[in-house]
CSV table of C-alpha atoms in Angstrom, one decimal:
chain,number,residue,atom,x,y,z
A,1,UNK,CA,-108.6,17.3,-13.1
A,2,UNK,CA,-108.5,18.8,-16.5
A,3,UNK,CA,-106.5,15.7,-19.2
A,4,UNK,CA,-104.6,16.4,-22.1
A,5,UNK,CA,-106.4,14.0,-24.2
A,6,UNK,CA,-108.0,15.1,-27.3
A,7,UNK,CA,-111.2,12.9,-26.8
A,8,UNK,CA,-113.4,13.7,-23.6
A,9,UNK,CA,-116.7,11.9,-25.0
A,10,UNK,CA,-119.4,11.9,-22.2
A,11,UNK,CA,-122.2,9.5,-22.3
A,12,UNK,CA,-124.0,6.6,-20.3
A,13,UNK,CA,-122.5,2.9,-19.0
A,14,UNK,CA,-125.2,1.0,-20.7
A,15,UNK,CA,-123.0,-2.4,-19.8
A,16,UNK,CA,-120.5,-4.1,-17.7
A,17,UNK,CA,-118.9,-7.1,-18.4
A,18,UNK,CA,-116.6,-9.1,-15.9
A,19,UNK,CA,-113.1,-10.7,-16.7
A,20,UNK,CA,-111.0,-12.0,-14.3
A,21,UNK,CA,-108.9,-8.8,-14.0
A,22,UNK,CA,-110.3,-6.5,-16.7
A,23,UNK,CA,-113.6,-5.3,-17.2
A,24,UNK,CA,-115.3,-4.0,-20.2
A,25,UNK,CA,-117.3,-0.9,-20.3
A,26,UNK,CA,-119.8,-0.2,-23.0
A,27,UNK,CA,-120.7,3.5,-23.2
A,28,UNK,CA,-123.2,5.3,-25.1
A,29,UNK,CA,-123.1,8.7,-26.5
A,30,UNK,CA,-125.7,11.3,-27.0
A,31,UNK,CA,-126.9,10.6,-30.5
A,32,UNK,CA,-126.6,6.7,-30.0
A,33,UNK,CA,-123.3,5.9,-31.3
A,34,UNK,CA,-121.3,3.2,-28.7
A,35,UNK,CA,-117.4,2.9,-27.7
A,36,UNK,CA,-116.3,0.3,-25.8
A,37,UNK,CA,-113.6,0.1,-23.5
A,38,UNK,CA,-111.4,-2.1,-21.7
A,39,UNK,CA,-110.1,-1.3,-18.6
A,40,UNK,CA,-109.2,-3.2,-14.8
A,41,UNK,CA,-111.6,-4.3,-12.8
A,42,UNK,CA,-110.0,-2.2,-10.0
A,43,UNK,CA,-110.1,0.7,-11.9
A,44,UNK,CA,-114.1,0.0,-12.9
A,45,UNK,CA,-115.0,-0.1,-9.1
A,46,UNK,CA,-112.7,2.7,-8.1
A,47,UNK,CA,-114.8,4.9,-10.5
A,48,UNK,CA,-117.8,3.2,-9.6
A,49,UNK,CA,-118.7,2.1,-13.0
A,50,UNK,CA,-122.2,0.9,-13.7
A,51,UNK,CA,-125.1,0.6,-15.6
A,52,UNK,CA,-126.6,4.1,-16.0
A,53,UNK,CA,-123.9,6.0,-14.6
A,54,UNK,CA,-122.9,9.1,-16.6
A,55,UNK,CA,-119.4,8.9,-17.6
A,56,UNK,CA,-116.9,9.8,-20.1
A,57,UNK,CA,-114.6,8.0,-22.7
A,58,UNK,CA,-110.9,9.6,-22.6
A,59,UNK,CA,-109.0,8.8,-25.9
A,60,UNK,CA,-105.8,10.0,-26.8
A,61,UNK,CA,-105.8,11.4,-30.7
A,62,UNK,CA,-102.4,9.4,-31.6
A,63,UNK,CA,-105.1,6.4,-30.4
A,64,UNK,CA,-107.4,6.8,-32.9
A,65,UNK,CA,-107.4,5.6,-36.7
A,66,UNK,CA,-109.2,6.4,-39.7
A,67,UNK,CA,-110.7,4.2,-42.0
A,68,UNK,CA,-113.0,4.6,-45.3
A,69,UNK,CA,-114.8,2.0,-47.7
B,1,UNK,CA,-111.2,-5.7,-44.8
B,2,UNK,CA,-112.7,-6.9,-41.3
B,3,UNK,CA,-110.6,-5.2,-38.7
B,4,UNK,CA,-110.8,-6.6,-34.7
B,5,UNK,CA,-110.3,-3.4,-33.5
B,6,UNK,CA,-114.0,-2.9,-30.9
B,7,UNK,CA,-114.6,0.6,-31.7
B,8,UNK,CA,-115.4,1.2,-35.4
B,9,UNK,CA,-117.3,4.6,-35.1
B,10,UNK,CA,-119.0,5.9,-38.4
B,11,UNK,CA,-118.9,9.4,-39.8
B,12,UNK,CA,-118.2,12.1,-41.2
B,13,UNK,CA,-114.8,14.3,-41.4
B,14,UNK,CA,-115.5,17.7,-40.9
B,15,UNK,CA,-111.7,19.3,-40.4
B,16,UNK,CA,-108.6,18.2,-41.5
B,17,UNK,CA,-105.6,20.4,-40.5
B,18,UNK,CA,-102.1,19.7,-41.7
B,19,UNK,CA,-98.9,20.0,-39.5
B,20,UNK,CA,-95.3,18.7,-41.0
B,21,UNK,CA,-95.5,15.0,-40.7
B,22,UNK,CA,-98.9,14.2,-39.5
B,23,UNK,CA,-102.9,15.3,-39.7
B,24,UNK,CA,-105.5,15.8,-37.4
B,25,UNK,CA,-109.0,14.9,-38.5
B,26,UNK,CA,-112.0,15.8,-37.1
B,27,UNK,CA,-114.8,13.0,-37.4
B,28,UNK,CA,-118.2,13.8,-36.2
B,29,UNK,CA,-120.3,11.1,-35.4
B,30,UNK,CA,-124.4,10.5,-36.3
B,31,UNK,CA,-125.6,12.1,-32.8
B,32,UNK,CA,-123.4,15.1,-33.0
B,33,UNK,CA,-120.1,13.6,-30.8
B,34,UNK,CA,-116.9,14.6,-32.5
B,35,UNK,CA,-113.7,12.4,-32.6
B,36,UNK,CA,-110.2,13.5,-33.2
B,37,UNK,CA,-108.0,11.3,-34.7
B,38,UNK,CA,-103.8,12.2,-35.5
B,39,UNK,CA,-102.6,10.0,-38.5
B,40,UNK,CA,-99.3,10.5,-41.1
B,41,UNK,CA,-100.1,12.9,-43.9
B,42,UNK,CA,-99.4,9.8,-46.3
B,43,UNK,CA,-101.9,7.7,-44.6
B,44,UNK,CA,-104.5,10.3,-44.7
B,45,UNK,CA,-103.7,11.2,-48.4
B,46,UNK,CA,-103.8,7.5,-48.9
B,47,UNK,CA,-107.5,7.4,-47.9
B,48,UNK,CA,-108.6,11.0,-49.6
B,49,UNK,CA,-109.7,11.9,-46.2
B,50,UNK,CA,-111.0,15.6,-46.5
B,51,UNK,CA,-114.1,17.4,-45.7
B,52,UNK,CA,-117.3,16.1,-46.1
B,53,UNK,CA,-115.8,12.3,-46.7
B,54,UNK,CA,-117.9,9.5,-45.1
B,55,UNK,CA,-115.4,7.7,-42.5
B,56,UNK,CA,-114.9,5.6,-39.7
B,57,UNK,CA,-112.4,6.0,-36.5
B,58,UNK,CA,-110.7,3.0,-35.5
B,59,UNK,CA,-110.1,2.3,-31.5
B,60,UNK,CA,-109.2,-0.8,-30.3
B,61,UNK,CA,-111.0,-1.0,-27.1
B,62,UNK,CA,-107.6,-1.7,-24.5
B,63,UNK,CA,-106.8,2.5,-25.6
B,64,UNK,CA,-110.2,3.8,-24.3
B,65,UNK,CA,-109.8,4.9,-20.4
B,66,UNK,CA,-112.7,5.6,-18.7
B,67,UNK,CA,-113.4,8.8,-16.5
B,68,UNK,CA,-116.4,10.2,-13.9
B,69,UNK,CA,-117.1,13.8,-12.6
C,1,UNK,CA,-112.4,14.5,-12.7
C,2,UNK,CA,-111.8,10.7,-12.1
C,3,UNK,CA,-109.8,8.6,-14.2
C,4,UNK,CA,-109.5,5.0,-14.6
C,5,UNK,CA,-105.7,5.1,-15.9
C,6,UNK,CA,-103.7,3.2,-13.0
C,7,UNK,CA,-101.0,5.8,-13.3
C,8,UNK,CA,-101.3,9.3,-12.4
C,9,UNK,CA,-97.9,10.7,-11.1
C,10,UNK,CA,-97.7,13.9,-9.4
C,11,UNK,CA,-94.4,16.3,-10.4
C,12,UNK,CA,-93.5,19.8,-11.6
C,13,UNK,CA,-93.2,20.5,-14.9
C,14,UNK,CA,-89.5,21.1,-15.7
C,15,UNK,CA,-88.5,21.8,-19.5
C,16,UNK,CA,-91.0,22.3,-22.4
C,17,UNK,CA,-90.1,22.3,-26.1
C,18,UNK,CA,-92.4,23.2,-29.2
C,19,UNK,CA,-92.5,21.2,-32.6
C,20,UNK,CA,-94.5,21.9,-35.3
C,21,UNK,CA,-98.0,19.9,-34.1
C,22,UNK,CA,-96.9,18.4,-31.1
C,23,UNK,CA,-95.2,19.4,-28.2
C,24,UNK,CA,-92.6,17.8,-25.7
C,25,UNK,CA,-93.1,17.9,-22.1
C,26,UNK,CA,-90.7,17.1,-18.9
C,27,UNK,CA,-91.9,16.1,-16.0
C,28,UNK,CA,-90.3,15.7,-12.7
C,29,UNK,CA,-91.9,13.7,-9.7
C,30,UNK,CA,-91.2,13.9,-6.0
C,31,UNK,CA,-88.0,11.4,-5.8
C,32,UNK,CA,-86.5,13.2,-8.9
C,33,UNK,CA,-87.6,10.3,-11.4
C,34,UNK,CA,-88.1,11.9,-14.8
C,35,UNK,CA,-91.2,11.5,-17.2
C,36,UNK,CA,-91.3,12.9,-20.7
C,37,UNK,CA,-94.5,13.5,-22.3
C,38,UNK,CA,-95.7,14.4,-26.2
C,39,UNK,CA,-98.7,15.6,-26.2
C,40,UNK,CA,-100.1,18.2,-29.1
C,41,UNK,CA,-99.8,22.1,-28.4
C,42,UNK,CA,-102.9,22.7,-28.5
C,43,UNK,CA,-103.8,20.6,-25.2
C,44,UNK,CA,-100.4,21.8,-23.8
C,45,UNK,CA,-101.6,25.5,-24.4
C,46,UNK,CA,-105.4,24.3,-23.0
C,47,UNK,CA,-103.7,22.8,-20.0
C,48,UNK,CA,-101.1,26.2,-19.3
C,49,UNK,CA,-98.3,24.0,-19.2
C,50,UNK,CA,-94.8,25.8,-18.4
C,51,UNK,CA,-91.7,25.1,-16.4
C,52,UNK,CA,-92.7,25.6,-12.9
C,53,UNK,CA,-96.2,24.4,-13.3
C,54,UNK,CA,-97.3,21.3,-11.1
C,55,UNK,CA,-99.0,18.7,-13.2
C,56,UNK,CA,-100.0,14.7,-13.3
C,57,UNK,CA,-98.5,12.1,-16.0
C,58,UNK,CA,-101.2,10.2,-16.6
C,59,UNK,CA,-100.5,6.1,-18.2
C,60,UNK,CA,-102.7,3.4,-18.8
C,61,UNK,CA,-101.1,0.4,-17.1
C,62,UNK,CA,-101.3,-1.7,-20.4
C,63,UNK,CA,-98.9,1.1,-22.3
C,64,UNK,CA,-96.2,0.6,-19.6
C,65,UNK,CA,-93.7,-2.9,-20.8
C,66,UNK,CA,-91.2,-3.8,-17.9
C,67,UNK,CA,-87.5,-4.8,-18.9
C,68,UNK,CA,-84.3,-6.3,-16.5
C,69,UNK,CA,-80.8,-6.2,-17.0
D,1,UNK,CA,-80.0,-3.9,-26.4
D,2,UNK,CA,-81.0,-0.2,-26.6
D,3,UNK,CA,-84.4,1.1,-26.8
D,4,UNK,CA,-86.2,4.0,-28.7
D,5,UNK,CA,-88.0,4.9,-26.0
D,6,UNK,CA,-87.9,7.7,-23.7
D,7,UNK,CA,-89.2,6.3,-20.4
D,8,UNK,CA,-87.1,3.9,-18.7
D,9,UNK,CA,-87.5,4.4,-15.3
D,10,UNK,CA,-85.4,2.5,-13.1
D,11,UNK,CA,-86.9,1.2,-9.5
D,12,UNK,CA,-87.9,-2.3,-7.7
D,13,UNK,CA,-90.8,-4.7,-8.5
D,14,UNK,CA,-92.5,-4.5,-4.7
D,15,UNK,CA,-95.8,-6.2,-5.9
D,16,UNK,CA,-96.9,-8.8,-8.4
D,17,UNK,CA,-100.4,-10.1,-8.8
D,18,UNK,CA,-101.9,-12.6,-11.6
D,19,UNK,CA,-104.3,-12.7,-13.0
D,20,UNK,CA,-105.8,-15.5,-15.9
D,21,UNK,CA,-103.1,-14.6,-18.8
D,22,UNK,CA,-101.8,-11.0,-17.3
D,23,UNK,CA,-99.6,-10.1,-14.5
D,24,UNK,CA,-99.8,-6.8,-13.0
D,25,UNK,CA,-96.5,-5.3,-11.4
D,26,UNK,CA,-96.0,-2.8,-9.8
D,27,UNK,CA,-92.5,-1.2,-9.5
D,28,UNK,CA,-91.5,1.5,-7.3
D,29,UNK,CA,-88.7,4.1,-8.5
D,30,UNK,CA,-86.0,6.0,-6.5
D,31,UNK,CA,-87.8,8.9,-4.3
D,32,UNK,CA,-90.9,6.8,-4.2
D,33,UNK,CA,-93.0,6.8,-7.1
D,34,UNK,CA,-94.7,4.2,-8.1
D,35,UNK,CA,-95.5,2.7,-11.6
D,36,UNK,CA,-98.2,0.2,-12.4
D,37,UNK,CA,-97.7,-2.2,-15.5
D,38,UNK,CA,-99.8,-4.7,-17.1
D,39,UNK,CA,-97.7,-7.8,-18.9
D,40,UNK,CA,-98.4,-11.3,-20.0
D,41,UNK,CA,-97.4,-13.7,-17.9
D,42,UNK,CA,-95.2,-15.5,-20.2
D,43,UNK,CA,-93.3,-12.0,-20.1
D,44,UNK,CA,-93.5,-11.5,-16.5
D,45,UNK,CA,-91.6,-15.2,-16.2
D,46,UNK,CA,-89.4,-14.8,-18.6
D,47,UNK,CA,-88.1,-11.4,-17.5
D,48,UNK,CA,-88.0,-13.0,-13.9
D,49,UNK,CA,-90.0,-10.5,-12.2
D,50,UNK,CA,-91.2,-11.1,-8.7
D,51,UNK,CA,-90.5,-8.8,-5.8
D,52,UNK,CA,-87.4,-7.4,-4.6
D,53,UNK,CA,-85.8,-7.5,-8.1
D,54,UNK,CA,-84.6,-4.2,-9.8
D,55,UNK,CA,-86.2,-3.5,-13.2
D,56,UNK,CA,-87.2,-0.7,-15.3
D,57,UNK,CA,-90.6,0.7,-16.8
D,58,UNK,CA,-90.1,1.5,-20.3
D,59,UNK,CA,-92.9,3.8,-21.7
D,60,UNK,CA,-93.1,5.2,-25.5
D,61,UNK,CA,-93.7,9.3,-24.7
D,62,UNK,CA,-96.8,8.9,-27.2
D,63,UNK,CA,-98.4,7.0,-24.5
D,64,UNK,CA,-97.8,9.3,-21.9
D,65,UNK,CA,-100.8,11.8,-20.9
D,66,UNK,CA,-101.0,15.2,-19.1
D,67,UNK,CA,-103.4,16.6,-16.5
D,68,UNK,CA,-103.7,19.9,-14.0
D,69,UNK,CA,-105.8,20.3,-11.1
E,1,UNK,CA,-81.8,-4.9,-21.5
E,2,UNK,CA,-84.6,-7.6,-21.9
E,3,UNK,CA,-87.7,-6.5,-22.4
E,4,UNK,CA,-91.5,-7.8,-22.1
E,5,UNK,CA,-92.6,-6.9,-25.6
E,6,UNK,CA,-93.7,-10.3,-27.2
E,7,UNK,CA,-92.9,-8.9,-30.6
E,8,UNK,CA,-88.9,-8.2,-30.9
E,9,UNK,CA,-88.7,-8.3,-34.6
E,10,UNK,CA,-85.2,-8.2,-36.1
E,11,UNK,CA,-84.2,-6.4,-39.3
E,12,UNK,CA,-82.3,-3.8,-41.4
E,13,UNK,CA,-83.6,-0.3,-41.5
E,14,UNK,CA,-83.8,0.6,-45.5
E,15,UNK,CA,-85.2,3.8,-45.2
E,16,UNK,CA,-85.5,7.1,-42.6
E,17,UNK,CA,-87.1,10.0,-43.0
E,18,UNK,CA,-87.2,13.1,-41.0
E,19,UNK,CA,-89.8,15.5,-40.0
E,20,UNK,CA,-89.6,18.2,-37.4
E,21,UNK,CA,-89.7,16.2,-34.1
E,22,UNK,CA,-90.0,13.0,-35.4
E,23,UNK,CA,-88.6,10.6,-37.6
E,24,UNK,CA,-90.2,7.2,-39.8
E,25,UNK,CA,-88.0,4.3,-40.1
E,26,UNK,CA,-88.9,1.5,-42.4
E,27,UNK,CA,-87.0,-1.9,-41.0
E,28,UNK,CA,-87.0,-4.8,-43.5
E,29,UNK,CA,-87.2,-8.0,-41.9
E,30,UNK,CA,-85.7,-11.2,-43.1
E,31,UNK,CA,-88.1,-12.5,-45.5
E,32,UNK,CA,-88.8,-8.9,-46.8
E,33,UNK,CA,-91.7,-7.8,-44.6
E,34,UNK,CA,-92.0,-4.4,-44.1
E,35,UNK,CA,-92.8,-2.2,-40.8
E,36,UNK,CA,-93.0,1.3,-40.8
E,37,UNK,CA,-91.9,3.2,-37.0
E,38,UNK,CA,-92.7,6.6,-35.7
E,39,UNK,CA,-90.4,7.7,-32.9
E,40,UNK,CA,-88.5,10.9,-31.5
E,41,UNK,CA,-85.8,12.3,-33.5
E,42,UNK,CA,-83.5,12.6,-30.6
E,43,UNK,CA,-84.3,8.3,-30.0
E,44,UNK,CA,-83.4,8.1,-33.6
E,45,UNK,CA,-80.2,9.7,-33.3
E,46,UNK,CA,-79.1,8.5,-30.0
E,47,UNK,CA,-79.4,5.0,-31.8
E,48,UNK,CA,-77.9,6.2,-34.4
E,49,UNK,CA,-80.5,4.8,-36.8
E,50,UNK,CA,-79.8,4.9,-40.7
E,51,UNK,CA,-80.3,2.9,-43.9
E,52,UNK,CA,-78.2,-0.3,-43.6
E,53,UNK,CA,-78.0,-0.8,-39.7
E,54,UNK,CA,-79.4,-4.1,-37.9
E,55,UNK,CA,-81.8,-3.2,-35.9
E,56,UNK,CA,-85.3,-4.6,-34.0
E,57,UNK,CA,-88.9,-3.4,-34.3
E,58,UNK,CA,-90.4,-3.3,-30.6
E,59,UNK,CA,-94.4,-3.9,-30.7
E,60,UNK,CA,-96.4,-4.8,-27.2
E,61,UNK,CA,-98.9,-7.1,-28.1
E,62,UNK,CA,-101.9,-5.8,-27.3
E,63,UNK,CA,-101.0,-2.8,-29.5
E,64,UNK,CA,-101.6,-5.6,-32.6
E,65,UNK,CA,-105.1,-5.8,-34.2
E,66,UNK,CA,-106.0,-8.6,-36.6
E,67,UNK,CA,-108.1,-8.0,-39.3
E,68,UNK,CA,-109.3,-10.9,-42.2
E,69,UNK,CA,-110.2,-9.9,-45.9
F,1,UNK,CA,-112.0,-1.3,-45.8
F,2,UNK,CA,-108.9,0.5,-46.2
F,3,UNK,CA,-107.1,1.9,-42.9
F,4,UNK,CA,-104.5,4.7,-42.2
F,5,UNK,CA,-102.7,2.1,-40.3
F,6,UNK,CA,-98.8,2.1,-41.8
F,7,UNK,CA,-98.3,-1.2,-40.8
F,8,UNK,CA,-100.8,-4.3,-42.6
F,9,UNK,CA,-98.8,-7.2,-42.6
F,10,UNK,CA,-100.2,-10.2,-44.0
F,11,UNK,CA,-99.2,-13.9,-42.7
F,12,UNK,CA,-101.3,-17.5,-41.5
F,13,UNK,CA,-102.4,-18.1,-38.3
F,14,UNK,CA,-100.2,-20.6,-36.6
F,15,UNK,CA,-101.1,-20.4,-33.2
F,16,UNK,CA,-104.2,-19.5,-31.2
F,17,UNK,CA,-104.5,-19.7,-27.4
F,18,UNK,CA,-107.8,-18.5,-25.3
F,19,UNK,CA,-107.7,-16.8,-22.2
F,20,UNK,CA,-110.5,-15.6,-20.1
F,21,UNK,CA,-111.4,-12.3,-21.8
F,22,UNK,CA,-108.6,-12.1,-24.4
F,23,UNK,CA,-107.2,-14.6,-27.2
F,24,UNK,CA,-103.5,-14.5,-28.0
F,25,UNK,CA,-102.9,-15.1,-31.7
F,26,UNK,CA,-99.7,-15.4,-33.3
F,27,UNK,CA,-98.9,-14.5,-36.9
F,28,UNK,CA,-96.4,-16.1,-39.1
F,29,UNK,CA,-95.7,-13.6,-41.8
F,30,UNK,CA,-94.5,-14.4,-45.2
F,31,UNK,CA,-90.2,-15.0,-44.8
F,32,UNK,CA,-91.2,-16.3,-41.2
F,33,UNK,CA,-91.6,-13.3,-39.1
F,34,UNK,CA,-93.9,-13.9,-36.2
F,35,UNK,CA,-96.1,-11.5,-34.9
F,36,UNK,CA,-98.0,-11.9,-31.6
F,37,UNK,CA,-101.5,-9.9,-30.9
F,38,UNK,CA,-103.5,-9.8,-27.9
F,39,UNK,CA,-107.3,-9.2,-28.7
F,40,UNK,CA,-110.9,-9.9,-27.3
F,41,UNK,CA,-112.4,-13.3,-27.7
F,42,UNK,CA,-115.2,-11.9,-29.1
F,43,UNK,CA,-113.3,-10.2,-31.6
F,44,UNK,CA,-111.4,-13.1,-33.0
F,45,UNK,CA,-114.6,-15.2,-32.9
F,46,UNK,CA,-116.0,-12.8,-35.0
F,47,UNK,CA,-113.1,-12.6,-37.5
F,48,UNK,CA,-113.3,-16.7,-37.8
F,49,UNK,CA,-109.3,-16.8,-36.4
F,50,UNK,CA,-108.0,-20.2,-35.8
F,51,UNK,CA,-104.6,-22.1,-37.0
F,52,UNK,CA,-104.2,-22.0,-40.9
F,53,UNK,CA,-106.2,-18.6,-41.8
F,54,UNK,CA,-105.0,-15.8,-43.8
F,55,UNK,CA,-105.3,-12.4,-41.6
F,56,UNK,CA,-103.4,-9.0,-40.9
F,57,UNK,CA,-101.6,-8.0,-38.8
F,58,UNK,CA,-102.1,-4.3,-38.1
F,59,UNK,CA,-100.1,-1.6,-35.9
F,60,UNK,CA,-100.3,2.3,-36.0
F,61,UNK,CA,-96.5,3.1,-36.5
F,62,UNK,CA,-96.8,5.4,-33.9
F,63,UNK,CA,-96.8,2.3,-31.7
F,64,UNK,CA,-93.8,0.9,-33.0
F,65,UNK,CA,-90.3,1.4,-30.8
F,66,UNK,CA,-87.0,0.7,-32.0
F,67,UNK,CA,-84.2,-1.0,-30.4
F,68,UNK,CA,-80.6,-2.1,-31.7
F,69,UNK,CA,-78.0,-4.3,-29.8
């Protein structure tokens, strides 16, 4: 499946936090930089979300701010 | 200003393309991973976004979806 | 590739229509429900969406609010 | 009232499940689609939902992805 | 229609402007607080939005970030 | 910090309730306005929210609807 989304950003799960129904995802980039995400825990297990597993960050570009000093 | 927004990603802009009512900026991170943001063309002149400019995108962390191959 | 958005409904593509950045998408699922889409033309052009074409909307469940008579 | 945005899809709640301050619902629309939607539960109670009843998904078009096989 | 948005913020629109597929409405709200929309500008006419009409700013919560000086 | 956010409403905290993963905070903005937002715990540990503090509210315009009766 090929997504509309502006930002495809592929990296690592490097942690996994539990909530009662959401789960949050913490992913790291090539280069180092971090994005974390919030998303169900269904949706965490259906992708098999882990730890180590290669994955990517989707971000629609209307999502994103910008912000200087 | 200390924003709760999870995802405060620093860089810097290395496109900005005008349409009528909005701009897309291109951001690229430390690490090489590039992050496109759409904002008004008032906002973006309000922060003298432009090539070159050191900035940060702003996500909170419930608009990041996650995604495997 | 997988995604973790809870919604990702299946339907034709049925009317498109160009702005200046952005582009407006109609899409029509089995059942005859009607979804309309913005998304910018250059990921509509990427994606080779046109009437006719068979497509997914895709929706994070926290973007969709419910409402009653 | 009347609302700005462009999705309002008409169907019936056929699932509810809670969670610690979030309901999910899921609502299924003429021909068979169904919708997923994450609310607070103080929404969720005072909108009444619970299966059975009729109710609408309201989705801004901003929020609304594509995708192609 | 009611709707599960917690934030249904009531007000006067003072000002609209148009762009090519969209429009910005700026609502005053009793008390003289300001919030800036960006919607469709077929929503904006089917609602017949202009300066001078009542009308309600519709905001899901978990699209609100906080931020402290 | 200054952000391309349209929307940076400033108000008191007047209400703060925890959940398991997210804190729902509500705004009281100057003329008596109330805004609710729906963040991380962690987040609004780390911007000191509780009853009585100044803080922003802020929303990207493009997630703003419109309604009118």
């Amino acid at each position: 499946m090929k997504i509309s989304a502006r930002n495809v950003l592929k990296g690592k799960v490097v942690k996994v936090t539990k909530g009662a129904v959401n789960m949050e995802i913490i992913l790291e980039l090539a280069g180092g930089a971090r994005v974390v995400s919030i998303i169900s825990k269904e949706s965490a297990k259906a992708l098999g979300l882990k730890a180590g597993k290669k994955a990517y960050a989707i971000i629609k570009a209307s999502n994103v701010m910008m912000a200087v000093d």
